[in-house]
Coordinates of C-alpha atoms in Angstrom, one line a residue:
M1 CA 103.6 116.2 62.8
R2 CA 106.6 117.5 62.1
P3 CA 109.4 116.1 61.6
A4 CA 108.2 114.6 58.1
D5 CA 107.9 118.2 57.1
S6 CA 111.0 119.9 58.6
T7 CA 114.1 120.6 56.5
P8 CA 117.3 119.1 56.4
A9 CA 118.8 122.2 59.1
E10 CA 116.2 121.8 60.7
R11 CA 116.0 117.7 61.6
A12 CA 120.0 118.8 62.2
A13 CA 119.6 121.1 65.5
F14 CA 120.7 119.6 69.1
H15 CA 118.3 120.2 72.3
S16 CA 120.9 121.8 74.6
I17 CA 119.8 122.6 78.3
S18 CA 120.9 125.7 79.4
E19 CA 123.6 126.3 81.7
H20 CA 121.7 128.1 84.8
G21 CA 119.0 125.0 84.1
L22 CA 121.9 122.8 83.9
R23 CA 123.3 123.9 87.1
G24 CA 120.3 122.4 89.4
L25 CA 120.0 119.8 87.7
L26 CA 123.3 118.8 88.2
R27 CA 123.0 120.1 92.1
G28 CA 119.6 117.8 92.4
G29 CA 117.5 120.2 91.7
G30 CA 116.2 122.3 88.5
D31 CA 113.9 124.7 88.7
G32 CA 111.1 124.8 86.7
D33 CA 112.2 126.5 83.5
A34 CA 114.8 123.9 83.6
I35 CA 112.1 121.3 83.8
D36 CA 110.1 123.1 80.8
E37 CA 114.0 122.7 78.4
L38 CA 113.3 118.7 79.3
L39 CA 109.8 119.0 78.3
S40 CA 110.7 120.6 75.0
A41 CA 113.9 117.8 74.1
E42 CA 111.0 114.8 75.2
H43 CA 108.4 116.8 72.4
S44 CA 111.6 116.3 70.6
R45 CA 111.9 113.0 70.8
R46 CA 108.8 111.8 70.9
L47 CA 107.9 113.3 67.4
L48 CA 111.0 111.6 66.2
L49 CA 110.1 108.1 67.6
L50 CA 107.2 108.1 66.4
R51 CA 107.8 109.3 62.6
A52 CA 110.5 106.6 63.0
L53 CA 107.7 104.5 63.9
L54 CA 106.0 104.9 60.5
D55 CA 108.5 104.6 58.4
R56 CA 109.7 100.8 59.8
G57 CA 106.1 99.9 60.5
G58 CA 103.9 101.8 57.8
A59 CA 104.2 98.7 55.5
R60 CA 101.9 96.6 57.6
T61 CA 98.9 98.8 57.4
H62 CA 96.9 95.7 59.1
G63 CA 96.0 93.9 63.1
P64 CA 94.7 90.5 63.5
E65 CA 92.1 88.6 60.9
D66 CA 92.7 91.6 58.4
T67 CA 90.9 94.8 60.3
P68 CA 92.2 97.5 58.6
L69 CA 94.3 99.0 61.6
S70 CA 96.6 101.6 59.6
L71 CA 99.3 102.9 60.8
H72 CA 98.7 105.4 57.6
A73 CA 94.6 106.3 58.2
A74 CA 95.9 107.2 62.2
W75 CA 99.1 109.6 61.4
E76 CA 96.4 111.2 58.0
L77 CA 94.3 111.6 61.0
L78 CA 96.8 113.4 64.0
E79 CA 98.0 115.8 61.0
R80 CA 94.9 117.0 60.6
V81 CA 94.1 117.3 64.5
Q82 CA 97.2 119.6 64.5
A83 CA 96.7 122.1 61.6
V84 CA 93.8 123.3 64.1
A85 CA 94.1 122.1 67.5
P86 CA 97.8 121.3 67.8
D87 CA 97.5 121.9 72.0
V88 CA 95.8 118.0 71.9
V89 CA 98.1 116.2 69.8
D90 CA 100.8 117.2 71.8
R91 CA 98.1 116.1 75.1
V92 CA 97.8 112.7 73.5
L93 CA 101.4 112.6 72.3
M94 CA 103.3 113.6 75.9
A95 CA 101.1 111.8 77.7
P96 CA 103.5 109.3 79.5
G97 CA 101.8 105.9 78.6
T98 CA 102.5 107.3 74.8
G99 CA 106.4 107.1 75.5
T100 CA 105.8 103.6 76.7
W101 CA 104.5 102.7 73.8
V102 CA 106.5 104.3 70.9
S103 CA 109.8 102.9 72.4
S104 CA 108.2 99.7 73.0
S105 CA 107.1 99.4 69.7
L106 CA 109.7 100.1 67.9
R107 CA 112.0 97.4 70.0
R108 CA 108.6 95.4 69.0
L109 CA 109.2 95.9 65.2
K110 CA 113.0 94.6 65.5
R111 CA 112.2 91.6 67.2
D112 CA 109.2 90.2 66.4
A113 CA 109.1 90.9 62.9
D114 CA 108.2 87.7 61.9
D115 CA 105.3 88.0 64.0
E116 CA 102.1 89.8 61.7
V117 CA 99.8 89.4 65.0
R118 CA 101.9 90.8 67.9
V119 CA 102.7 93.9 66.3
G120 CA 99.8 94.6 64.9
E121 CA 98.0 94.6 68.1
T122 CA 100.6 96.8 69.3
L123 CA 101.0 99.3 66.3
G124 CA 97.1 99.4 66.1
H125 CA 97.2 101.3 69.3
L126 CA 98.1 105.1 67.2
S127 CA 94.4 104.5 66.2
S128 CA 93.4 104.8 69.7
L129 CA 95.7 108.2 70.0
A130 CA 94.8 109.3 66.5
A131 CA 91.0 109.2 67.2
A132 CA 91.2 110.6 70.8
A133 CA 93.4 113.7 69.6
A134 CA 90.1 113.8 66.8
A135 CA 87.3 113.6 69.3
A136 CA 89.0 116.1 71.3
A137 CA 89.4 118.4 68.5
G138 CA 85.9 117.6 67.8
I139 CA 87.0 116.5 64.5
A140 CA 84.6 114.5 61.8
F141 CA 86.4 111.0 61.5
T142 CA 86.3 107.4 60.9
L143 CA 89.0 104.6 62.2
W144 CA 89.3 101.6 63.0
V145 CA 91.1 101.3 67.0
P146 CA 91.9 98.0 68.9
V147 CA 90.2 96.5 71.3
I148 CA 91.6 95.7 74.7
E149 CA 89.7 92.9 76.5
R150 CA 86.2 94.6 76.5
F151 CA 86.9 98.0 76.6
V152 CA 88.7 100.6 73.7
V153 CA 90.5 103.2 74.9
L154 CA 91.0 107.1 74.2
P155 CA 94.1 107.9 76.0
S156 CA 93.5 111.6 77.8
L157 CA 90.1 111.5 77.4
G158 CA 88.6 107.4 79.0
C159 CA 87.7 103.9 77.8
A160 CA 84.6 102.9 76.1
I161 CA 83.3 99.9 77.8
L162 CA 81.7 97.2 75.6
P163 CA 78.5 94.4 75.7
A164 CA 80.4 91.8 74.5
C165 CA 83.8 91.8 72.8
Q166 CA 86.3 89.2 71.7
A167 CA 89.6 89.9 73.0
S168 CA 92.3 91.4 70.6
A169 CA 89.7 92.5 68.0
A170 CA 88.6 96.0 66.8
L171 CA 86.1 98.2 65.8
R172 CA 85.3 100.9 63.4
V173 CA 84.7 104.5 65.8
T174 CA 82.9 106.7 64.4
G175 CA 83.1 110.7 65.1
D176 CA 81.1 113.5 64.1
G177 CA 82.3 116.3 65.7
V178 CA 79.8 116.1 69.0
R179 CA 79.6 111.6 69.6
L180 CA 81.2 108.7 68.8
R181 CA 79.4 105.5 67.3
I182 CA 81.5 102.7 68.1
A183 CA 80.2 99.4 66.3
G184 CA 80.2 97.3 68.4
P185 CA 79.8 93.0 67.5
D186 CA 76.0 93.5 69.4
G187 CA 75.3 97.0 68.3
D188 CA 76.4 101.0 68.7
V189 CA 78.4 101.9 71.4
V190 CA 77.0 106.2 71.3
V191 CA 79.4 108.3 73.5
G192 CA 79.3 112.3 74.3
P193 CA 78.3 114.8 74.1
G194 CA 80.9 115.7 77.4
W195 CA 84.1 113.7 78.1
E196 CA 83.9 114.0 81.7
S197 CA 80.2 112.6 82.4
R198 CA 80.2 108.8 83.5
T199 CA 78.0 106.3 81.8
P200 CA 77.6 102.8 81.9
N201 CA 79.0 102.5 78.6
W202 CA 82.3 105.2 79.6
L203 CA 84.6 105.8 81.9
P204 CA 86.3 109.5 81.9
T205 CA 89.7 109.7 82.5
R206 CA 89.8 111.8 85.8
T207 CA 92.9 114.2 87.5
L208 CA 94.1 114.5 90.8
A209 CA 94.5 117.9 92.0
L210 CA 97.9 119.5 93.1
G211 CA 96.0 122.1 95.4
P212 CA 92.1 123.4 96.7
G213 CA 90.5 123.7 94.0
G214 CA 93.3 122.9 91.6
A215 CA 94.8 126.2 91.6
G216 CA 98.3 124.5 91.8
G217 CA 97.6 122.4 88.4
S218 CA 96.5 118.9 87.4
L219 CA 98.1 115.3 86.7
T220 CA 96.2 112.4 85.3
L221 CA 94.6 109.7 87.5
E222 CA 95.4 106.8 85.4
E223 CA 93.5 103.9 84.9
H224 CA 92.7 103.4 81.3
D225 CA 96.1 104.0 78.9
P226 CA 97.0 100.2 78.1
F227 CA 100.7 101.3 78.2
R228 CA 100.1 102.7 82.1
S229 CA 102.7 100.1 83.3
F230 CA 106.0 100.5 81.4
A231 CA 105.9 96.9 81.1
T232 CA 103.4 94.7 79.6
V233 CA 100.2 95.5 77.9
V234 CA 97.6 95.9 81.2
A235 CA 93.5 96.2 80.5
P236 CA 92.0 99.1 81.6
R237 CA 90.9 99.2 86.0
S238 CA 88.9 102.3 87.1
L239 CA 89.2 103.0 91.2
S240 CA 85.9 103.1 92.6
Q241 CA 84.5 106.4 93.7
Q242 CA 85.6 105.8 97.5
E243 CA 89.3 105.0 96.4
A244 CA 89.7 107.7 94.1
E245 CA 88.5 109.6 97.0
T246 CA 91.5 108.8 99.1
W247 CA 94.1 109.1 96.4
Q248 CA 93.3 113.1 95.7
R249 CA 93.4 113.3 99.7
V250 CA 96.7 111.5 100.1
L251 CA 97.9 114.0 97.3
R252 CA 96.7 116.7 98.6
E253 CA 98.5 115.9 101.9
A254 CA 101.6 115.1 100.5
W255 CA 101.9 118.2 98.7
D256 CA 101.1 120.6 101.6
V257 CA 104.4 118.5 103.0
L258 CA 106.3 119.5 99.7
L259 CA 105.7 123.2 99.2
R260 CA 105.8 123.6 102.9
D261 CA 109.4 122.0 102.5
E262 CA 111.0 122.6 99.1
P263 CA 108.7 125.4 97.4
A264 CA 111.5 125.9 94.5
E265 CA 111.5 121.7 93.8
T266 CA 108.1 121.5 94.7
E267 CA 107.4 124.1 91.8
A268 CA 108.9 121.8 89.5
M269 CA 107.7 118.9 90.5
R270 CA 104.1 120.3 89.0
R271 CA 105.1 121.5 85.8
G272 CA 106.5 117.9 84.9
L273 CA 104.7 115.3 86.4
L274 CA 101.8 114.6 84.2
S275 CA 100.0 111.3 84.9
L276 CA 100.2 108.6 88.9
T277 CA 98.6 105.2 88.1
P278 CA 97.4 103.8 91.5
A279 CA 98.4 100.1 92.2
P280 CA 97.4 98.6 95.2
K281 CA 98.0 99.2 98.7
G282 CA 101.5 97.2 99.9
E283 CA 103.1 97.0 103.0
R284 CA 103.9 99.8 105.2
F285 CA 107.3 101.1 104.9
R286 CA 107.7 99.5 102.1
P287 CA 105.8 101.7 99.0
Y288 CA 106.2 100.1 95.5
S289 CA 106.6 102.9 93.2
S290 CA 108.0 103.2 88.9
S291 CA 109.0 105.9 86.8
S292 CA 110.6 104.7 83.2
T293 CA 112.8 107.1 81.2
E294 CA 110.4 107.0 78.2
A295 CA 107.7 107.6 79.6
F296 CA 108.4 111.6 80.9
G297 CA 106.3 113.0 83.6
G298 CA 104.3 109.6 84.7
I299 CA 104.7 107.3 88.2
N300 CA 103.3 104.4 89.4
A301 CA 102.7 104.4 93.2
S302 CA 100.7 102.2 95.3
L303 CA 98.4 103.7 97.7
P304 CA 100.0 105.5 101.5
D305 CA 100.4 104.7 103.8
D306 CA 100.4 109.0 104.0
G307 CA 100.7 112.6 102.6
L308 CA 105.1 111.9 104.3
E309 CA 105.4 108.2 102.3
L310 CA 103.1 109.6 99.1
A311 CA 105.5 113.2 99.0
A312 CA 108.6 110.8 99.2
T313 CA 108.3 108.7 96.7
L314 CA 106.9 111.6 94.4
V315 CA 110.1 113.5 95.2
H316 CA 111.8 110.1 94.8
E317 CA 110.4 108.9 91.2
F318 CA 110.8 112.6 89.9
Q319 CA 114.3 112.6 90.0
H320 CA 114.5 109.6 88.3
I321 CA 112.2 111.3 85.2
K322 CA 114.1 114.4 85.1
L323 CA 117.9 111.9 85.4
G324 CA 116.3 110.0 82.5
A325 CA 115.4 112.9 80.3
L326 CA 118.9 115.2 80.9
M327 CA 120.9 111.8 80.0
H328 CA 118.6 112.3 77.0
V329 CA 120.2 115.3 76.3
R330 CA 123.1 114.1 77.7
P331 CA 125.0 111.3 78.1
V332 CA 126.1 110.6 81.6
L333 CA 128.1 107.6 80.6
R334 CA 129.3 105.6 77.6
P335 CA 127.9 102.4 76.4
P336 CA 129.4 99.3 78.4
D337 CA 132.5 97.5 76.9
R338 CA 130.6 94.2 75.4
S339 CA 133.4 92.2 74.2
V340 CA 134.2 91.7 78.3
G341 CA 131.3 89.2 78.7
R342 CA 129.0 89.6 81.4
P343 CA 127.8 93.7 82.1
E344 CA 129.2 94.8 85.7
L345 CA 127.4 94.9 88.9
F346 CA 127.3 96.8 92.6
H347 CA 126.2 97.4 95.3
A348 CA 123.0 99.1 95.5
P349 CA 122.1 99.9 99.9
W350 CA 118.2 100.7 97.8
R351 CA 117.9 97.5 96.3
D352 CA 118.1 93.6 97.0
D353 CA 119.5 92.1 93.8
P354 CA 123.3 93.5 91.7
R355 CA 123.0 96.5 89.4
P356 CA 124.7 98.0 86.3
L357 CA 125.8 101.0 86.5
E358 CA 123.1 103.2 85.0
G359 CA 120.9 102.2 87.4
L360 CA 123.3 102.5 89.8
V361 CA 123.8 105.9 88.4
Q362 CA 120.1 106.5 88.9
G363 CA 119.5 105.4 92.0
V364 CA 122.2 107.6 93.2
Y365 CA 120.5 110.2 91.9
A366 CA 117.2 109.2 93.0
F367 CA 118.1 109.2 96.8
F368 CA 119.9 112.4 96.6
G369 CA 116.4 114.1 96.3
V370 CA 115.0 112.2 98.6
T371 CA 117.7 112.6 101.5
R372 CA 117.2 116.6 100.1
F373 CA 113.9 115.4 101.3
W374 CA 114.2 114.7 104.6
H375 CA 116.5 116.9 105.0
A376 CA 113.9 119.8 105.1
H377 CA 111.0 117.9 106.8
R378 CA 113.0 117.0 109.7
R379 CA 112.3 120.8 110.7
D380 CA 109.2 119.0 111.7
P381 CA 107.4 119.3 114.9
D382 CA 105.5 116.2 115.3
T383 CA 108.0 114.9 117.0
A384 CA 107.2 111.1 116.1
R385 CA 107.4 112.6 112.2
A386 CA 110.4 114.7 113.3
S387 CA 112.4 111.6 114.9
L388 CA 111.6 108.9 111.8
A389 CA 112.8 111.8 109.3
H390 CA 115.9 112.1 110.9
F391 CA 116.0 108.5 110.7
E392 CA 115.8 108.3 107.0
F393 CA 118.2 111.5 106.6
A394 CA 121.3 109.7 107.9
L395 CA 120.5 105.8 106.7
W396 CA 120.2 107.9 102.7
R397 CA 122.6 110.5 102.9
D398 CA 125.1 107.2 104.4
A399 CA 124.1 105.2 101.1
V400 CA 124.7 107.8 98.8
S401 CA 127.3 108.8 99.6
S402 CA 129.6 105.5 99.8
T403 CA 127.9 104.6 96.5
L404 CA 129.2 108.2 95.3
D405 CA 132.9 106.7 96.7
T406 CA 132.1 104.1 94.6
V407 CA 131.8 104.9 91.4
R408 CA 132.4 109.0 90.7
G409 CA 135.7 108.3 89.0
H410 CA 134.5 105.1 87.1
D411 CA 135.7 105.5 83.2
R412 CA 133.1 104.9 81.9
L413 CA 131.6 108.3 83.1
T414 CA 131.7 110.8 80.7
S415 CA 132.4 114.6 81.0
L416 CA 129.3 115.5 82.4
G417 CA 129.0 112.5 84.5
H418 CA 131.9 112.9 86.6
R419 CA 130.3 117.5 87.0
L420 CA 126.9 115.5 88.1
L421 CA 128.6 113.2 91.2
G422 CA 131.1 115.7 91.6
S423 CA 128.3 118.3 92.3
L424 CA 126.5 115.6 94.2
T425 CA 129.6 114.4 96.5
R426 CA 129.8 118.3 97.7
V427 CA 126.3 118.5 98.4
C428 CA 126.7 115.4 100.4
A429 CA 129.8 116.2 102.5
E430 CA 127.9 119.3 103.9
W431 CA 125.1 116.9 105.0
L432 CA 127.4 114.4 106.2
A433 CA 128.8 116.8 108.8
E434 CA 125.7 117.8 110.0
A435 CA 124.5 116.6 113.7
V436 CA 121.9 113.4 114.0
P437 CA 120.2 112.3 117.0
H438 CA 121.6 109.5 118.7
E439 CA 119.3 106.4 118.7
E440 CA 118.5 107.4 115.0
L441 CA 122.4 107.6 114.4
R442 CA 122.2 104.1 115.6
L443 CA 119.7 102.7 113.8
A444 CA 120.5 104.3 110.4
R445 CA 123.8 103.2 110.6
E446 CA 122.7 99.7 112.0
A447 CA 120.0 99.3 109.2
A448 CA 123.2 99.7 106.3
D449 CA 125.4 97.5 107.7
S450 CA 122.6 94.5 107.9
H451 CA 121.9 95.7 103.7
R452 CA 125.5 95.0 102.5
A453 CA 126.4 92.2 104.8
R454 CA 122.9 90.4 103.8
W455 CA 123.8 91.6 100.4
R456 CA 127.0 89.8 100.2
E457 CA 126.5 87.1 102.0
H458 CA 123.7 86.1 99.4
H459 CA 125.1 87.3 96.1
L460 CA 129.2 87.0 96.9
R461 CA 131.1 83.8 96.6
P462 CA 134.7 82.6 98.0
A463 CA 137.2 81.2 95.7
P464 CA 136.3 77.0 95.8
D465 CA 140.0 76.2 96.4
M466 CA 140.5 78.8 99.1
V467 CA 137.3 77.3 100.6
D468 CA 138.8 73.9 101.1
L469 CA 142.3 75.6 102.4
A470 CA 140.9 77.0 105.4
V471 CA 138.7 74.5 105.3
R472 CA 142.4 72.1 106.1
A473 CA 143.2 75.1 108.2
W474 CA 141.1 74.8 110.8
R475 CA 141.1 71.2 111.0
R476 CA 144.6 71.0 110.9
G477 CA 144.1 73.4 114.6
E478 CA 146.2 76.1 112.2
A479 CA 145.2 79.5 112.3
C480 CA 143.8 81.3 109.3
P481 CA 144.8 81.5 105.9
P482 CA 145.4 85.6 105.3
S483 CA 145.0 84.5 102.1
V484 CA 140.8 84.1 102.9
R485 CA 141.1 87.9 104.8
V486 CA 142.3 89.2 100.7
T487 CA 141.0 87.0 98.0
P488 CA 138.1 88.5 95.8
S489 CA 134.6 86.7 95.7
T490 CA 133.0 86.2 92.3
L491 CA 130.0 87.9 92.2
R492 CA 126.7 85.8 91.7
P493 CA 123.7 87.1 91.8
D494 CA 121.8 85.2 94.0
A495 CA 118.0 85.6 92.6
E496 CA 116.2 84.6 96.1
A497 CA 117.6 87.7 98.1
C498 CA 114.7 89.7 99.0
Y499 CA 113.4 91.6 102.2
L500 CA 117.6 93.0 102.7
D501 CA 115.9 96.0 104.4
T502 CA 114.5 94.9 107.0
A503 CA 116.1 96.1 109.3
A504 CA 115.5 99.1 108.0
V505 CA 111.4 98.8 107.8
L506 CA 111.9 97.7 111.0
A507 CA 113.8 100.4 112.8
R508 CA 110.9 102.4 111.3
H509 CA 107.9 100.5 113.0
R510 CA 110.1 101.3 116.4
L511 CA 110.3 104.3 115.7
T512 CA 106.7 105.6 115.1
D513 CA 105.2 102.4 117.5
P514 CA 107.4 101.5 119.7
D515 CA 104.9 98.8 121.0
G516 CA 103.3 97.8 118.3
S517 CA 102.6 94.6 116.5
W518 CA 106.5 94.8 115.0
R519 CA 107.5 93.1 117.7
D520 CA 105.1 89.6 117.3
P521 CA 106.7 87.8 114.8
E522 CA 104.1 85.9 114.4
A523 CA 101.9 89.1 113.2
G524 CA 103.6 89.3 110.2
A525 CA 104.2 92.9 110.4
V526 CA 106.5 92.8 108.2
R527 CA 107.4 90.3 105.2
G528 CA 111.0 88.7 105.9
A529 CA 111.4 89.5 108.8
D530 CA 111.5 85.9 111.9
A531 CA 112.1 86.3 115.9
V532 CA 116.0 87.5 115.3
D533 CA 115.1 90.1 113.0
V534 CA 112.8 91.7 116.1
L535 CA 114.9 91.0 119.3
L536 CA 118.1 93.0 117.4
T537 CA 115.0 96.2 116.6
A538 CA 114.1 95.4 120.5
G539 CA 117.6 95.3 121.9
D540 CA 118.3 91.9 122.2
R541 CA 121.9 90.9 120.7
S542 CA 122.3 88.2 123.6
A543 CA 119.1 86.5 123.0
A544 CA 119.8 87.2 118.9
R545 CA 123.0 85.4 119.5
R546 CA 121.6 82.5 121.3
M547 CA 119.3 81.9 118.8
L548 CA 121.2 82.0 115.8
T549 CA 124.2 80.3 117.9
D550 CA 121.7 77.1 118.1
R551 CA 119.8 77.5 114.7
L552 CA 123.2 77.3 113.2
V553 CA 124.7 74.6 115.3
E554 CA 121.9 72.9 114.6
G555 CA 121.4 73.0 110.1
D556 CA 122.1 75.3 107.5
L557 CA 120.2 78.4 107.2
P558 CA 119.4 80.2 105.0
A559 CA 121.0 82.9 103.4
G560 CA 121.5 86.1 105.6
S561 CA 121.6 84.0 108.9
W562 CA 125.3 84.7 109.0
A563 CA 125.2 88.6 108.7
L564 CA 122.4 88.5 111.7
L565 CA 125.1 86.9 113.5
G566 CA 127.6 90.0 112.9
R567 CA 125.0 92.5 114.3
A568 CA 123.9 89.9 117.5
M569 CA 127.8 90.5 117.8
A570 CA 128.4 93.7 117.6
L571 CA 128.3 95.6 120.8
D572 CA 129.8 92.5 122.8
P573 CA 134.2 93.5 123.1
S574 CA 135.1 89.9 123.8
R575 CA 133.4 89.1 120.0
K576 CA 134.4 92.6 117.4
A577 CA 136.5 90.9 115.4
A578 CA 134.1 87.6 115.0
S579 CA 132.0 90.6 114.7
R580 CA 133.7 92.7 112.2
F581 CA 134.3 89.9 109.9
L582 CA 130.8 88.6 109.4
L583 CA 129.8 91.9 109.0
H584 CA 132.3 92.1 105.8
S585 CA 132.9 89.1 105.2
P586 CA 129.3 86.7 105.9
H587 CA 129.6 84.3 102.8
W588 CA 132.4 83.1 103.4
A589 CA 131.7 81.9 106.9
R590 CA 129.3 80.5 105.5
A591 CA 130.6 79.0 102.5
V592 CA 133.9 77.4 105.3
W593 CA 130.5 75.9 107.4
N594 CA 128.7 74.6 104.9
T595 CA 132.1 72.5 104.0
L596 CA 132.8 71.8 107.4
A597 CA 129.6 70.1 107.6
A598 CA 128.7 68.8 104.3
Q599 CA 131.9 66.8 103.6
H600 CA 132.9 66.0 107.4
K601 CA 129.9 66.2 109.2
E602 CA 131.4 68.8 112.0
R603 CA 129.1 71.9 113.1
P604 CA 131.7 74.2 114.5
D605 CA 130.6 77.1 117.0
P606 CA 129.7 79.6 114.2
V607 CA 131.3 82.8 117.0
A608 CA 134.2 80.4 117.0
L609 CA 134.6 80.1 113.5
A610 CA 133.8 83.5 113.2
A611 CA 136.8 85.0 115.1
W612 CA 138.9 82.4 114.0
L613 CA 138.2 83.7 109.9
G614 CA 138.7 87.0 111.3
G615 CA 142.2 86.4 112.2
T616 CA 141.6 86.6 116.6
P617 CA 142.6 83.6 118.0
A618 CA 140.6 81.3 119.4
E619 CA 140.1 79.0 121.0
R620 CA 138.3 75.6 118.9
L621 CA 135.7 74.4 121.1
P622 CA 133.8 71.0 120.3
T623 CA 132.1 70.4 117.0
G624 CA 129.7 67.7 115.9

């Protein structure tokens, strides 16, 4: 393993990205050569982390119950494999799960230094990696490896199924260059020859082709690696043959879309996308996906509705992967000042929760790629798909642009960070000048306004003394104090905030299936949507306003109701000031109204209160 044997001069060398590759990455793209440069840097980083793990954890030579899970024995076996089959070691080393494992192991060594059992279980995974490499290279060996539930996992090859085994145990694995023999408590399990053949005791690692017959390359369908979720250790979960075939079909559809719409970016993705971990199918238009800066090339994704959805998901997560790898080479942000207390948090138009600057920049880069994808896909001749593409393009270009306006002058940006956000801003300016059909543009802007307003209602809190000042002025029949509209609010994250994207999800349903089940809130087609949300999406604002007003007068409603009322009045000229105030400061209306109800038993007309808070004189309607 090279870091252990390199000279001081070699260890002092730094990776860099060529100017050509860097320009592409800073514009949100990056060709295949740039991805190769990132992969090379990640390879060196992975080796250095592995060496650090050996140096810090080498004294811990066993796992639970005195089972000899030896870091040194595993390391020595990897060195043997590297001497005859370095490509095999590289494949195991660069698997996304290996990146998650080595980083989390270093953290655990620091955090749980006195917990011998937990540390031993974590470090034992190196034995699984070494055994997998030796088996793939056809090298004879004997090594103890950990067991997860009833599985012995050999990353990149597959996993053996044991008839019975104690949890958190370890077993001796012997390889003769052709077969593996696992000494189980109820008899030996023999695996091989032929790692790709499925047997009652062996589940091979499957791959997904990126083109007909695999001509475009392939990626791992990751079902077994215990670190595939980027979080806690999870046992293998093997898909049925039908599920695997469905993933292959949808991936081929997605790849066809990507090759047609973004051929250059798709070639880069082909080189850098290494594995896909399947997750259960989620709600339509709310796919789940994730990636990790520690697991280059790995993506977790829920089973998509179609290839188009998966294509957008792959673009999104690959953007995260690229930026994470670039930031390992050259930072775009300076570390935060830990002495100031709470971290600085921001509104992200794609999240329910407030985000730190690091997450916000990652989100900007990811949704920049999503915007680019929909920009290209707007040419699709399929009317329904083109309509959806227009909506997505309008929604995300505005989201990215507004967020760039928020952060591009931040003092934590490095020179590279300024260059990155400046480059993205210039491309966004070109997109903002492009025409979008009226209906799709209107729905996109309303969805953006809804998310922002609901986010503010959930997470912002007015100063209590200013709320009391407003309450006293209202009860005396005076004008609203101007300080209400200029006093900053406090950001206090609300853990209950969820489904802030409901307006966007409903808009997608309306554009693709105008008469679908989304119109019936009782059907539960869109989580978080009730009758008011449906009325607003369907265009019946008067009915939505009446329903909301009745609800508010009857009692306090969950956060988000005042933002909905602002949407319901948006097109009414007589209520323009009230709508504008609620879409910008719904948390103020909620705080004042709740105080009046709780302390004075008054339930004022919500529209009149919003107009008053917005600074427009309005006749006070009866309260009570």
